[in-house]
Amino acid sequence: MKILGIDTSSYINTAGLIDGDRILAEVAWEAKNSSLQKIISIIDFTLTSAGLTLEDIEGLAVGIGPGSWTGVRVGVTVGKTFAYIKDIPICGISSLDILAYGARNVSALLCPIIDANRQIVYAALYRPQGDSITQVSEYYVGEITKLLEIIPHNASADEVIFFLGNGASLHRDIIDKTLGPLATYGSQIEDVQRGSIVALLAAHRFDTGESKDSLACLSLAPLYLKESAAQALLTKRESVC
Amino acid sequence: MLILGIETSCDETAAALVADGKVILSNVIASQIDLHAKFGGVVPEIAARQHVEAIGYVIKEAIESAGKTAPEIDAIAVTSKRGLVGSLIVGVAAAKSLAYALRIPLVGIHHIEGHIFANILSHPEMPIPHVCLTVSGGHTMLIYVKDLCKYEVLGDTLDDSAGEALDKIAKFLGLGYPGGPVIDMLSTQGNKSAFNFPRPILRSKRLDFSFSGLKTAVINTTRHTDYHVPDIAASFQEAIVDVLVSKTMKAVLQSVSGAKSGSGTKKKVSAISVTGGVAANRRLRKVFSDRCQQEGLEVFFPQALLCTDNAAMIAAAGYARLRYGEVAGLDLDAIPNAPLESAI
Ligand SMILES: [Zn+2]
């Protein structure tokens, strides 16, 4: 099954193309504010690099965040529009799942962390299982210090924890201080989403029965984990009244 | 030529199919008014989120309700200029994806140009050149429309748009959101001469607008006098209408004198086009109609569904731009503050 994977949720944007377990093409670029401007040209480059066109694609995979709210809206909109107009099944994948899946060969408790500014992070915990991963916590959004308090409750005694993602490198000092030698880290390569990994994880999900109904694409939405500031203020006000 | 228009510049997710820039086959608008009402105005992050949720359904509905299929579409036109950046991005991303997947041309449209075309679409007989007043919650602009897609901006708002002033005063008086329709309604029960609010006429050469002083005057009045809400609404609305109409008339006169003296490139203008959400205001329509009859001018307003933001107007503008040979690349970006530019 030929699957095109894209992710525009982080500072590195990426597109990748797989066929079964073969990687046919992959591109990554530092996005800054260029997600919208470059995404189609890069998808086109990825497809032509493999000698393919959109018509050859049998499945789509798109990173739904958490991450950059604006960035992720670009990827999700492109993905759902392609899926609808070309009648291709699509699978929305959390950026935390993507990072963890990239480290599925590491035997440790996997903890991808994505920076959400001002000491706030997005995170989740996973365990590698065969050629895949199992999520063992809810998606987390909150202060890094609180996350580090929660992690030991999910880890077995002396279990090594493998941290990855841009939030892991950013908060390395406090992680080391809290968890000591149990904390290990990925390299920069493992800190970012990769288009081919998005596609590989989607292939796995399609194999294990994820819906292939292409109209389901219409309801595909980003995973924000956080309300907008205005909504949060309103919710707070309502709960006080 | 079948064009799919997409518009997501503010808080309406819209898609429409228009044939040959003239015939509206579908015009789908998913409004977010209820979502923003509790905030008393559009919240950009909430608008952007809602656009992503709605965009697929809206495009599907636009194609299907027109009785067409995707391969029959010849080009995509999308609002890529002027608006909330987070909102614009969603429409542009969808439009680029469609143009790429269907291998058809893409054209990026300025939101204000869309409003100009809303009236051209409503009234194909409307003469060109004309002076266009486009007025809504997001903008208040006077434009000399020399030819199709050829513009000279005569005036813009220096602070609040007229629609924004209506929204803010409605919110201040506790009348709800959006303010324009509520004030329009309430004004019919009030005395429009009860209060003599200032008509901010700026003495600049350009025909710019400013409504923040008027807004402050209304708020101050309510603090220092006993008042009947419908009287405030009617008097406030009258001041806004007065400013809009007199500036537009001034613009027409300038165009005429420019033509007579031969100093400018302007031709004699015989028609006024009033567009945008506030063009639905009944008092504005009445005063414009009366003044234009006195002056021997024709005035045009779009049909109701084309007053507020919609995608049919974007498709119509796209048709005209494509006829000038304008096509956007797949690197088309969203530019929130782009100026209105003429076609080359
Ligand atoms: Zn508008």
CSV table of N, CA and C in Angstrom, one decimal, chain B residues 107-189:
chain,number,residue,atom,x,y,z
B,107,VAL,N,-6.3,30.9,-8.4
B,107,VAL,CA,-6.0,32.3,-8.4
B,107,VAL,C,-6.4,32.8,-7.0
B,108,GLY,N,-5.5,33.7,-6.5
B,108,GLY,CA,-5.7,34.3,-5.2
B,108,GLY,C,-6.4,35.6,-5.3
B,109,ILE,N,-7.4,35.8,-4.5
B,109,ILE,CA,-8.3,37.1,-4.6
B,109,ILE,C,-8.2,37.9,-3.3
B,110,HIS,N,-8.2,39.2,-3.5
B,110,HIS,CA,-8.2,40.1,-2.3
B,110,HIS,C,-9.7,40.2,-1.9
B,111,HIS,N,-9.9,40.0,-0.5
B,111,HIS,CA,-11.2,40.0,0.0
B,111,HIS,C,-12.1,41.2,-0.4
B,112,ILE,N,-11.5,42.4,-0.5
B,112,ILE,CA,-12.2,43.6,-0.8
B,112,ILE,C,-12.7,43.5,-2.3
B,113,GLU,N,-11.8,42.9,-3.1
B,113,GLU,CA,-12.2,42.8,-4.5
B,113,GLU,C,-13.4,41.8,-4.6
B,114,GLY,N,-13.4,40.9,-3.8
B,114,GLY,CA,-14.6,40.0,-3.7
B,114,GLY,C,-15.9,40.8,-3.5
B,115,HIS,N,-15.8,41.7,-2.5
B,115,HIS,CA,-17.0,42.5,-2.2
B,115,HIS,C,-17.4,43.4,-3.4
B,116,ILE,N,-16.4,43.9,-4.1
B,116,ILE,CA,-16.7,44.7,-5.3
B,116,ILE,C,-17.5,43.8,-6.3
B,117,PHE,N,-17.0,42.6,-6.5
B,117,PHE,CA,-17.7,41.7,-7.4
B,117,PHE,C,-19.0,41.1,-6.9
B,118,ALA,N,-19.3,41.2,-5.6
B,118,ALA,CA,-20.6,40.7,-5.2
B,118,ALA,C,-21.7,41.5,-5.8
B,119,ASN,N,-21.4,42.8,-6.0
B,119,ASN,CA,-22.4,43.7,-6.6
B,119,ASN,C,-22.4,43.5,-8.2
B,120,ILE,N,-21.3,43.3,-8.8
B,120,ILE,CA,-21.2,43.1,-10.2
B,120,ILE,C,-22.0,41.8,-10.6
B,121,LEU,N,-21.8,40.8,-9.7
B,121,LEU,CA,-22.5,39.5,-9.8
B,121,LEU,C,-24.0,39.7,-9.7
B,122,SER,N,-24.4,40.5,-8.7
B,122,SER,CA,-25.8,40.8,-8.5
B,122,SER,C,-26.5,41.6,-9.6
B,123,HIS,N,-25.7,42.6,-10.2
B,123,HIS,CA,-26.2,43.5,-11.2
B,123,HIS,C,-25.3,43.6,-12.4
B,124,PRO,N,-25.4,42.6,-13.3
B,124,PRO,CA,-24.5,42.6,-14.4
B,124,PRO,C,-24.6,43.9,-15.3
B,125,GLU,N,-25.8,44.6,-15.1
B,125,GLU,CA,-26.0,45.8,-15.9
B,125,GLU,C,-25.3,47.0,-15.2
B,126,MET,N,-24.8,46.9,-14.1
B,126,MET,CA,-24.2,48.0,-13.3
B,126,MET,C,-23.1,48.6,-14.1
B,127,PRO,N,-23.1,50.0,-14.4
B,127,PRO,CA,-22.1,50.6,-15.2
B,127,PRO,C,-20.7,50.6,-14.6
B,128,ILE,N,-19.7,50.5,-15.4
B,128,ILE,CA,-18.3,50.6,-14.9
B,128,ILE,C,-17.7,51.7,-15.8
B,129,PRO,N,-17.1,52.8,-15.4
B,129,PRO,CA,-16.6,52.9,-14.0
B,129,PRO,C,-17.8,53.3,-13.0
B,130,HIS,N,-17.5,53.0,-11.7
B,130,HIS,CA,-18.4,53.4,-10.7
B,130,HIS,C,-17.6,53.6,-9.4
B,131,VAL,N,-18.2,54.2,-8.4
B,131,VAL,CA,-17.6,54.3,-7.1
B,131,VAL,C,-18.2,53.3,-6.2
B,132,CYS,N,-17.3,52.5,-5.5
B,132,CYS,CA,-17.8,51.5,-4.6
B,132,CYS,C,-17.5,51.8,-3.2
B,133,LEU,N,-18.5,51.7,-2.4
B,133,LEU,CA,-18.3,51.8,-0.9
B,133,LEU,C,-18.5,50.4,-0.4
B,134,THR,N,-17.4,49.9,0.2
B,134,THR,CA,-17.6,48.5,0.8
B,134,THR,C,-17.4,48.7,2.3
B,135,VAL,N,-18.4,48.2,3.0
B,135,VAL,CA,-18.5,48.5,4.4
B,135,VAL,C,-19.0,47.3,5.2
B,136,SER,N,-18.2,46.8,6.2
B,136,SER,CA,-18.6,45.6,6.9
B,136,SER,C,-17.9,45.7,8.3
B,137,GLY,N,-18.0,44.6,9.0
B,137,GLY,CA,-17.3,44.5,10.3
B,137,GLY,C,-15.8,44.7,10.2
B,138,GLY,N,-15.3,44.3,9.1
B,138,GLY,CA,-13.8,44.2,8.9
B,138,GLY,C,-13.2,45.4,8.1
B,139,HIS,N,-14.1,46.2,7.4
B,139,HIS,CA,-13.5,47.3,6.6
B,139,HIS,C,-14.5,48.3,6.3
B,140,THR,N,-14.1,49.5,5.9
B,140,THR,CA,-14.9,50.6,5.4
B,140,THR,C,-14.0,51.2,4.3
B,141,MET,N,-14.3,51.0,3.1
B,141,MET,CA,-13.4,51.6,2.0
B,141,MET,C,-14.2,52.2,0.9
B,142,LEU,N,-13.6,53.2,0.3
B,142,LEU,CA,-14.2,53.9,-0.9
B,142,LEU,C,-13.2,53.6,-2.0
B,143,ILE,N,-13.7,53.0,-3.1
B,143,ILE,CA,-12.9,52.6,-4.2
B,143,ILE,C,-13.5,53.1,-5.5
B,144,TYR,N,-12.6,53.7,-6.3
B,144,TYR,CA,-13.0,54.1,-7.7
B,144,TYR,C,-12.7,52.9,-8.6
B,145,VAL,N,-13.8,52.3,-9.1
B,145,VAL,CA,-13.6,51.1,-10.0
B,145,VAL,C,-13.5,51.6,-11.4
B,146,LYS,N,-12.3,51.7,-11.9
B,146,LYS,CA,-12.1,52.3,-13.3
B,146,LYS,C,-12.6,51.3,-14.4
B,147,ASP,N,-12.3,50.1,-14.1
B,147,ASP,CA,-12.6,49.0,-15.1
B,147,ASP,C,-12.6,47.7,-14.3
B,148,LEU,N,-12.9,46.6,-14.9
B,148,LEU,CA,-12.9,45.3,-14.2
B,148,LEU,C,-11.5,45.1,-13.7
B,149,CYS,N,-11.4,44.9,-12.4
B,149,CYS,CA,-10.1,44.6,-11.7
B,149,CYS,C,-9.1,45.8,-11.7
B,150,LYS,N,-9.6,47.0,-12.0
B,150,LYS,CA,-8.7,48.2,-12.0
B,150,LYS,C,-9.2,49.2,-11.0
B,151,TYR,N,-8.4,49.5,-10.0
B,151,TYR,CA,-8.9,50.2,-8.9
B,151,TYR,C,-8.1,51.4,-8.5
B,152,GLU,N,-8.7,52.4,-7.9
B,152,GLU,CA,-8.0,53.4,-7.2
B,152,GLU,C,-8.7,53.5,-5.8
B,153,VAL,N,-7.9,53.3,-4.8
B,153,VAL,CA,-8.5,53.4,-3.4
B,153,VAL,C,-8.6,54.9,-3.0
B,154,LEU,N,-9.8,55.4,-2.8
B,154,LEU,CA,-10.1,56.8,-2.4
B,154,LEU,C,-10.0,57.0,-0.9
B,155,GLY,N,-10.4,56.0,-0.2
B,155,GLY,CA,-10.5,56.2,1.3
B,155,GLY,C,-10.5,54.9,2.0
B,156,ASP,N,-10.0,54.9,3.2
B,156,ASP,CA,-10.0,53.7,4.0
B,156,ASP,C,-10.3,54.1,5.5
B,157,THR,N,-10.6,53.2,6.4
B,157,THR,CA,-10.8,53.6,7.7
B,157,THR,C,-9.5,53.7,8.5
B,158,LEU,N,-9.4,54.7,9.3
B,158,LEU,CA,-8.2,55.0,10.1
B,158,LEU,C,-8.2,54.3,11.4
B,159,ASP,N,-9.4,53.9,11.8
B,159,ASP,CA,-9.5,53.1,13.1
B,159,ASP,C,-10.5,52.0,13.0
B,160,ASP,N,-11.7,52.2,13.6
B,160,ASP,CA,-12.7,51.1,13.5
B,160,ASP,C,-13.4,51.2,12.2
B,161,SER,N,-13.9,50.0,11.7
B,161,SER,CA,-14.7,50.0,10.5
B,161,SER,C,-16.1,50.3,11.0
B,162,ALA,N,-17.0,50.7,10.1
B,162,ALA,CA,-18.4,51.1,10.5
B,162,ALA,C,-19.1,49.9,11.2
B,163,GLY,N,-18.9,48.7,10.7
B,163,GLY,CA,-19.5,47.5,11.3
B,163,GLY,C,-19.0,47.2,12.7
B,164,GLU,N,-17.7,47.5,12.8
B,164,GLU,CA,-17.1,47.3,14.1
B,164,GLU,C,-17.7,48.3,15.2
B,165,ALA,N,-17.9,49.5,14.7
B,165,ALA,CA,-18.4,50.6,15.6
B,165,ALA,C,-19.9,50.2,16.0
B,166,LEU,N,-20.6,49.6,15.0
B,166,LEU,CA,-22.0,49.1,15.3
B,166,LEU,C,-21.9,48.0,16.3
B,167,ASP,N,-21.0,47.0,16.1
B,167,ASP,CA,-20.8,45.9,17.0
B,167,ASP,C,-20.5,46.4,18.4
B,168,LYS,N,-19.6,47.3,18.5
B,168,LYS,CA,-19.1,47.8,19.8
B,168,LYS,C,-20.2,48.5,20.6
B,169,ILE,N,-20.9,49.4,19.9
B,169,ILE,CA,-22.0,50.1,20.6
B,169,ILE,C,-23.1,49.1,21.0
B,170,ALA,N,-23.4,48.2,20.1
B,170,ALA,CA,-24.4,47.2,20.5
B,170,ALA,C,-24.0,46.4,21.7
B,171,LYS,N,-22.7,46.1,21.8
B,171,LYS,CA,-22.2,45.3,22.9
B,171,LYS,C,-22.3,46.2,24.2
B,172,PHE,N,-21.9,47.5,24.0
B,172,PHE,CA,-22.0,48.4,25.1
B,172,PHE,C,-23.4,48.6,25.7
B,173,LEU,N,-24.3,48.6,24.8
B,173,LEU,CA,-25.7,48.8,25.2
B,173,LEU,C,-26.4,47.5,25.6
B,174,GLY,N,-25.6,46.4,25.5
B,174,GLY,CA,-26.1,45.1,25.9
B,174,GLY,C,-27.2,44.5,24.9
B,175,LEU,N,-27.0,44.8,23.6
B,175,LEU,CA,-28.0,44.4,22.6
B,175,LEU,C,-27.7,43.1,21.9
B,176,GLY,N,-26.5,42.6,22.1
B,176,GLY,CA,-26.1,41.3,21.5
B,176,GLY,C,-25.2,41.5,20.3
B,177,TYR,N,-24.9,40.4,19.7
B,177,TYR,CA,-23.9,40.3,18.5
B,177,TYR,C,-24.5,39.5,17.4
B,178,PRO,N,-24.3,39.8,16.1
B,178,PRO,CA,-23.7,41.0,15.6
B,178,PRO,C,-24.5,42.3,15.8
B,179,GLY,N,-23.9,43.4,15.9
B,179,GLY,CA,-24.6,44.7,16.3
B,179,GLY,C,-25.4,45.3,15.2
B,180,GLY,N,-24.9,45.2,13.9
B,180,GLY,CA,-25.5,45.8,12.8
B,180,GLY,C,-27.0,45.6,12.7
B,181,PRO,N,-27.4,44.3,12.5
B,181,PRO,CA,-28.8,44.0,12.4
B,181,PRO,C,-29.7,44.4,13.6
B,182,VAL,N,-29.1,44.3,14.8
B,182,VAL,CA,-29.9,44.7,16.0
B,182,VAL,C,-30.1,46.2,16.0
B,183,ILE,N,-29.1,46.9,15.7
B,183,ILE,CA,-29.3,48.4,15.7
B,183,ILE,C,-30.2,48.8,14.6
B,184,ASP,N,-30.1,48.2,13.5
B,184,ASP,CA,-31.0,48.5,12.3
B,184,ASP,C,-32.5,48.3,12.8
B,185,MET,N,-32.7,47.2,13.4
B,185,MET,CA,-34.1,46.8,13.9
B,185,MET,C,-34.6,47.8,14.9
B,186,LEU,N,-33.7,48.0,16.0
B,186,LEU,CA,-34.1,48.9,17.1
B,186,LEU,C,-34.3,50.3,16.7
B,187,SER,N,-33.6,50.8,15.7
B,187,SER,CA,-33.6,52.1,15.2
B,187,SER,C,-35.0,52.5,14.7
B,188,THR,N,-35.7,51.5,14.2
B,188,THR,CA,-37.0,51.8,13.6
B,188,THR,C,-38.0,52.3,14.7
B,189,GLN,N,-37.7,52.0,16.0
B,189,GLN,CA,-38.6,52.4,17.1
B,189,GLN,C,-38.0,53.6,17.8
